[in-house]
Short mmCIF file of C-alpha atoms in Angstrom, two decimals:
data_model
loop_
_atom_site.label_atom_id
_atom_site.label_comp_id
_atom_site.label_asym_id
_atom_site.label_seq_id
_atom_site.Cartn_x
_atom_site.Cartn_y
_atom_site.Cartn_z
CA MET A 1 -16.32 18.26 9.72
CA THR A 2 -12.95 18.58 7.66
CA LYS A 3 -12.89 16.08 4.76
CA PHE A 4 -9.68 13.88 4.40
CA SER A 5 -8.87 11.02 2.07
CA PHE A 6 -6.85 7.80 1.92
CA THR A 7 -5.01 7.18 -1.24
CA ARG A 8 -4.40 3.60 -1.74
CA LYS A 9 -1.32 3.34 -3.92
CA ILE A 10 -1.87 0.68 -6.55
CA MET A 11 0.89 1.40 -9.03
CA TYR A 12 0.75 0.74 -12.86
CA GLY A 13 4.15 0.61 -14.57
CA ILE A 14 4.91 2.19 -17.97
CA ARG A 15 8.22 2.26 -19.75
CA TRP A 16 8.68 4.73 -22.59
CA THR A 17 11.55 5.58 -24.73
CA VAL A 18 12.15 9.04 -26.27
CA GLU A 19 14.63 8.93 -29.18
CA ASN A 20 16.54 11.74 -30.99
CA LEU A 21 16.45 13.92 -27.85
CA SER A 22 19.03 16.41 -28.97
CA LYS A 23 17.06 17.11 -32.19
CA MET A 24 13.79 17.95 -30.36
CA PRO A 25 12.92 21.62 -30.82
CA ALA A 26 12.40 23.57 -27.71
CA TYR A 27 8.77 23.36 -26.36
CA ALA A 28 7.98 20.54 -28.90
CA GLU A 29 5.72 17.81 -27.46
CA VAL A 30 6.03 14.20 -27.92
CA ILE A 31 2.87 12.10 -27.05
CA GLY A 32 3.54 8.90 -25.20
CA PRO A 33 1.43 5.92 -24.33
CA ASP A 34 -2.01 5.87 -22.70
CA PHE A 35 -2.65 4.11 -19.42
CA TYR A 36 -5.78 3.18 -17.44
CA LEU A 37 -6.11 3.53 -13.78
CA ALA A 38 -9.54 2.14 -13.67
CA PRO A 39 -12.54 1.67 -16.11
CA GLY A 40 -13.21 5.14 -17.65
CA ILE A 41 -10.09 6.72 -16.06
CA MET A 42 -7.44 7.21 -18.59
CA GLY A 43 -4.35 9.35 -19.02
CA CYS A 44 -1.35 9.57 -21.24
CA ILE A 45 2.26 10.66 -20.91
CA THR A 46 3.71 13.59 -22.89
CA PHE A 47 7.28 14.82 -23.12
CA SER A 48 8.78 18.15 -23.69
CA LYS A 49 12.14 20.03 -23.54
CA ILE A 50 12.09 23.33 -21.82
CA GLU A 51 15.37 25.34 -21.91
CA GLY A 52 17.16 22.11 -22.61
CA GLU A 53 15.72 20.26 -19.63
CA PRO A 54 13.27 17.36 -19.84
CA CYS A 55 9.69 17.75 -18.61
CA VAL A 56 7.30 14.84 -18.23
CA PHE A 57 3.58 15.46 -18.29
CA ILE A 58 0.55 13.42 -17.61
CA ARG A 59 -2.54 14.41 -19.50
CA ASN A 60 -6.01 13.55 -18.03
CA LYS A 61 -8.08 12.06 -20.89
CA SER A 62 -10.98 11.22 -18.59
CA ALA A 63 -14.29 13.00 -18.24
CA LYS A 64 -13.60 13.93 -14.65
CA ASP A 65 -10.81 15.16 -12.38
CA ILE A 66 -8.58 12.53 -10.90
CA TYR A 67 -5.80 12.25 -8.30
CA ILE A 68 -2.62 10.28 -8.77
CA VAL A 69 0.53 9.42 -6.99
CA ARG A 70 3.54 8.62 -9.19
CA GLU A 71 7.03 7.27 -9.07
CA LEU A 72 9.31 8.54 -11.88
CA VAL A 73 12.70 7.44 -12.99
CA LEU A 74 14.78 8.63 -15.92
CA TYR A 75 17.55 6.43 -17.51
CA ASP A 76 19.86 6.44 -20.41
CA CYS A 77 19.66 3.54 -22.82
CA ASN A 78 22.30 1.67 -20.79
CA SER A 79 20.06 1.75 -17.69
CA GLN A 80 22.16 4.38 -15.99
CA LYS A 81 19.87 6.21 -13.59
CA LEU A 82 19.78 9.98 -14.37
CA HIS A 83 17.01 11.15 -12.05
CA GLU A 84 14.52 9.67 -9.64
CA ASP A 85 11.28 11.06 -8.01
CA LYS A 86 9.60 8.77 -5.48
CA ASP A 87 8.31 11.39 -3.01
CA GLU A 88 4.60 10.24 -2.93
CA VAL A 89 3.30 13.73 -3.77
CA ILE A 90 -0.34 13.71 -4.75
CA PHE A 91 -1.27 15.46 -8.04
CA LEU A 92 -4.64 16.62 -9.11
CA LEU A 93 -5.25 16.06 -12.76
CA GLU A 94 -8.07 18.28 -13.84
CA GLU A 95 -10.19 17.04 -16.73
CA GLY A 96 -8.47 17.63 -20.12
CA GLU A 97 -5.39 19.18 -18.53
CA ASP A 98 -1.67 18.35 -18.45
CA VAL A 99 0.33 18.30 -15.22
CA ASP A 100 4.13 18.38 -14.95
CA VAL A 101 5.03 15.39 -12.76
CA LEU A 102 8.80 15.91 -13.03
CA GLY A 103 9.36 19.64 -13.28
CA ARG A 104 12.93 20.73 -14.16
CA VAL A 105 15.87 18.61 -13.18
CA ASN A 106 18.42 20.88 -11.53
CA ASN A 107 20.88 18.29 -10.27
CA GLY A 108 23.69 18.93 -12.86
CA THR A 109 22.72 15.90 -15.09
CA SER A 110 23.28 16.69 -18.77
CA PHE A 111 20.65 15.48 -21.23
CA ASP A 112 22.22 16.97 -24.32
CA ASP A 113 24.74 14.05 -24.73
CA LEU A 114 23.04 10.79 -23.90
CA THR A 115 24.17 7.45 -25.37
CA ASN A 116 22.30 6.88 -28.57
CA ASP A 117 20.62 10.14 -27.96
CA THR A 118 17.90 8.30 -26.01
CA LEU A 119 16.10 8.79 -22.79
CA VAL A 120 14.13 6.08 -20.99
CA ILE A 121 11.24 7.04 -18.76
CA ASP A 122 9.88 4.59 -16.14
CA LEU A 123 6.66 5.87 -14.71
CA CYS A 124 4.47 4.12 -12.17
CA VAL A 125 1.03 5.76 -11.71
CA GLY A 126 -1.56 4.85 -9.03
CA ASP A 127 -4.88 6.10 -7.78
CA GLU A 128 -7.61 5.00 -5.34
CA ARG A 129 -9.02 7.52 -2.97
CA ILE A 130 -11.40 6.98 -0.03
CA PRO A 131 -12.93 10.10 1.48
CA VAL A 132 -13.06 10.18 5.27
CA HIS A 133 -13.35 12.95 8.00
CA TRP A 134 -10.17 13.97 9.71
CA SER A 135 -11.95 14.11 13.14
CA VAL A 136 -13.21 10.50 12.77
CA LEU A 137 -9.71 9.27 12.19
CA CYS A 138 -8.34 11.17 15.18
CA SER A 139 -11.08 10.16 17.47
CA ARG A 140 -11.01 6.42 16.61
CA SER A 141 -7.43 5.80 15.82
CA PRO A 142 -4.46 6.89 18.18
CA TYR A 143 -2.19 6.07 15.27
CA PHE A 144 -3.70 8.77 13.03
CA LYS A 145 -4.02 11.28 15.87
CA LYS A 146 -0.28 10.94 16.49
CA MET A 147 0.53 11.17 12.77
CA PHE A 148 -1.42 14.36 12.26
CA ASP A 149 0.06 15.94 15.46
CA SER A 150 3.52 15.25 14.36
CA ARG A 151 3.56 15.19 10.46
CA MET A 152 2.67 18.18 8.49
CA LEU A 153 2.68 16.72 4.99
CA GLU A 154 -0.41 14.68 5.42
CA ARG A 155 -2.26 17.69 7.02
CA MET A 156 -1.25 20.12 4.16
CA GLN A 157 -2.22 17.53 1.42
CA ASN A 158 -5.26 16.28 3.24
CA SER A 159 -4.34 12.77 2.38
CA VAL A 160 -2.58 9.62 3.67
CA ILE A 161 -1.02 7.15 1.23
CA ILE A 162 -1.67 3.56 2.09
CA THR A 163 0.75 0.97 0.54
CA ASP A 164 0.43 -2.23 2.61
CA SER A 165 -3.34 -2.89 2.69
CA SER A 166 -5.80 -3.63 -0.13
CA LEU A 167 -8.52 -1.31 -1.18
CA VAL A 168 -11.19 -3.73 0.22
CA THR A 169 -9.38 -3.82 3.54
CA VAL A 170 -9.07 -0.08 3.87
CA LYS A 171 -12.74 0.37 2.96
CA LYS A 172 -13.72 -2.11 5.71
CA LEU A 173 -11.58 -0.32 8.26
CA ILE A 174 -13.05 3.13 7.47
CA GLN A 175 -16.57 1.65 7.61
CA PHE A 176 -15.81 0.29 11.08
CA LEU A 177 -14.46 3.72 12.19
CA TYR A 178 -17.74 5.34 11.25
CA THR A 179 -20.21 2.70 12.24
CA ALA A 180 -18.64 0.17 14.58
CA ASP A 181 -20.31 -2.42 12.49
CA PHE A 182 -18.36 -5.70 12.05
CA VAL A 183 -19.96 -7.70 9.34
CA GLN A 184 -17.32 -10.19 8.19
CA GLY A 185 -17.48 -13.51 6.45
CA ASP A 186 -15.31 -16.50 6.97
CA ASP A 187 -12.62 -15.84 4.43
CA LEU A 188 -9.52 -16.22 6.52
CA GLN A 189 -7.23 -14.15 4.41
CA GLU A 190 -9.64 -11.18 4.49
CA LEU A 191 -9.78 -11.57 8.25
CA PHE A 192 -6.02 -11.60 8.48
CA ASP A 193 -5.78 -8.51 6.31
CA LEU A 194 -8.25 -6.58 8.45
CA TYR A 195 -6.65 -7.83 11.71
CA TYR A 196 -3.30 -6.58 10.38
CA ALA A 197 -4.75 -3.12 9.37
CA ALA A 198 -6.59 -2.74 12.75
CA ASP A 199 -3.42 -3.58 14.69
CA LYS A 200 -1.30 -1.14 12.66
CA TYR A 201 -3.70 1.72 12.94
CA GLU A 202 -4.47 1.01 16.54
CA VAL A 203 -8.19 0.35 16.17
CA MET A 204 -8.08 -2.14 19.02
CA ASP A 205 -11.82 -2.86 19.25
CA LEU A 206 -11.72 -3.93 15.63
CA ARG A 207 -8.65 -5.93 16.16
CA THR A 208 -10.28 -7.84 19.05
CA LEU A 209 -13.35 -8.60 16.87
CA CYS A 210 -11.19 -9.85 14.03
CA GLY A 211 -9.14 -11.93 16.37
CA HIS A 212 -12.04 -13.70 17.87
CA LYS A 213 -13.59 -14.32 14.44
CA ILE A 214 -10.27 -15.85 13.26
CA VAL A 215 -10.15 -18.09 16.35
CA SER A 216 -13.67 -19.22 15.67
CA ASN A 217 -12.43 -20.41 12.22
CA VAL A 218 -9.42 -22.32 13.52
CA THR A 219 -8.85 -25.91 12.09
CA SER A 220 -6.20 -28.43 12.14
CA ASP A 221 -5.06 -27.12 8.72
CA ASN A 222 -4.81 -23.44 9.51
CA ALA A 223 -3.86 -23.51 13.24
CA CYS A 224 -0.18 -22.93 12.62
CA ASP A 225 -0.91 -19.86 10.37
CA ILE A 226 -3.15 -18.41 12.87
CA LEU A 227 -0.68 -19.06 15.73
CA GLN A 228 2.02 -17.15 13.65
CA LEU A 229 -0.32 -14.21 13.06
CA PHE A 230 -1.11 -13.76 16.79
CA HIS A 231 2.59 -14.18 17.68
CA ARG A 232 3.71 -11.56 15.11
CA HIS A 233 1.20 -9.04 16.61
CA ASN A 234 1.86 -9.98 20.24
CA ASP A 235 -1.70 -10.92 20.77
CA LYS A 236 -0.98 -13.10 23.84
CA ALA A 237 -4.40 -14.04 24.88
CA LEU A 238 -5.57 -15.42 21.46
CA LYS A 239 -2.10 -16.92 20.89
CA MET A 240 -2.59 -19.08 23.98
CA GLU A 241 -6.12 -19.99 22.77
CA VAL A 242 -4.64 -21.36 19.50
CA MET A 243 -1.82 -23.20 21.17
CA ASP A 244 -4.42 -24.72 23.43
CA PHE A 245 -6.38 -25.87 20.26
CA ILE A 246 -3.16 -27.36 18.87
CA ARG A 247 -2.50 -29.26 22.05
CA SER A 248 -6.11 -30.58 22.08
CA HIS A 249 -6.03 -31.57 18.39
CA SER A 250 -2.48 -32.58 18.15
CA ASP A 251 -3.09 -35.86 16.41
CA ALA A 252 -4.83 -34.07 13.54
CA VAL A 253 -2.59 -31.02 13.45
CA PHE A 254 0.67 -33.05 13.46
CA GLN A 255 -0.46 -34.84 10.23
CA THR A 256 -0.90 -31.67 8.13
CA GLU A 257 1.58 -30.40 5.55
CA VAL A 258 1.58 -26.91 7.17
CA TRP A 259 2.75 -28.43 10.52
CA LYS A 260 5.61 -30.22 8.79
CA MET A 261 6.84 -26.94 7.44
CA PHE A 262 6.15 -25.19 10.69
CA GLU A 263 8.09 -27.87 12.62
CA VAL A 264 11.17 -27.40 10.53
CA SER A 265 11.55 -23.69 10.36
CA GLU A 266 9.29 -21.92 12.92
CA PRO A 267 11.08 -20.46 16.03
CA LEU A 268 7.79 -20.78 17.87
CA MET A 269 8.12 -24.58 17.97
CA ALA A 270 10.01 -24.57 21.26
CA GLU A 271 7.48 -22.34 23.01
CA LEU A 272 4.65 -24.50 21.58
CA ILE A 273 6.16 -27.79 22.76
CA SER A 274 6.77 -26.40 26.17
CA PHE A 275 3.19 -25.21 26.44
CA CYS A 276 1.89 -28.57 25.40
CA LEU A 277 4.16 -30.47 27.91
CA LYS A 278 3.07 -28.22 30.75
CA LYS A 279 -0.55 -28.67 30.03
CA ASN A 280 -0.19 -32.43 29.89
CA CYS A 281 1.55 -32.55 33.21
#
């Protein structure tokens, strides 16, 4: 089976100022700050000028190979943007090696006459990788099957970058894809997050399990939040169950602070009131 991986992009920001840029000899190296991606996983930034162009390197100072994604922006000292790279390329940093994460900037920008002879480097670095088999993703998730059929970048890099789910949530999703086991506590936010991921990646059996678990935890205090969740994800059956709960427990629900906010700003109010009135007829 072909191995694949999720890269969960958790970004760590670093700002570094390189001064006296014009006086730097060609191929000279300036060592920048260290950063930690996780315990025992450390890197640092280095800077060089090659044929007059800036090059930004990341040096792996860890005892193992690591993968990173990066977002890199170059500014002058007046915060004027000179160059930007946010293409979500995945870089392999081998143990003890330097990797150029900028390359040469060939957009006509001059770095020979910067204000105060100063270059500002904004670097965001992230890394969390979860191995998974490509065939498992495609067989269990129509979302990933469509992605791999239509988008070549992920296939070539053997990786998908996840930016909108926590590492814990992604691991639970992957565990379900492999085992179909659903062992989930009563933490409502974790259930919300896993329900969202299951819906987005079209793992509908997991979405159903999460949804029923969420409904089993409905109370007067959280009913409005749960109702909004199911409404956003067009889960009509479970949405009706929560609306029925609100109707049956209206005296308690209407006294909560969450309801007072919901009553003022939520477009669902009209639908909910109509539902309750019909049920009471």
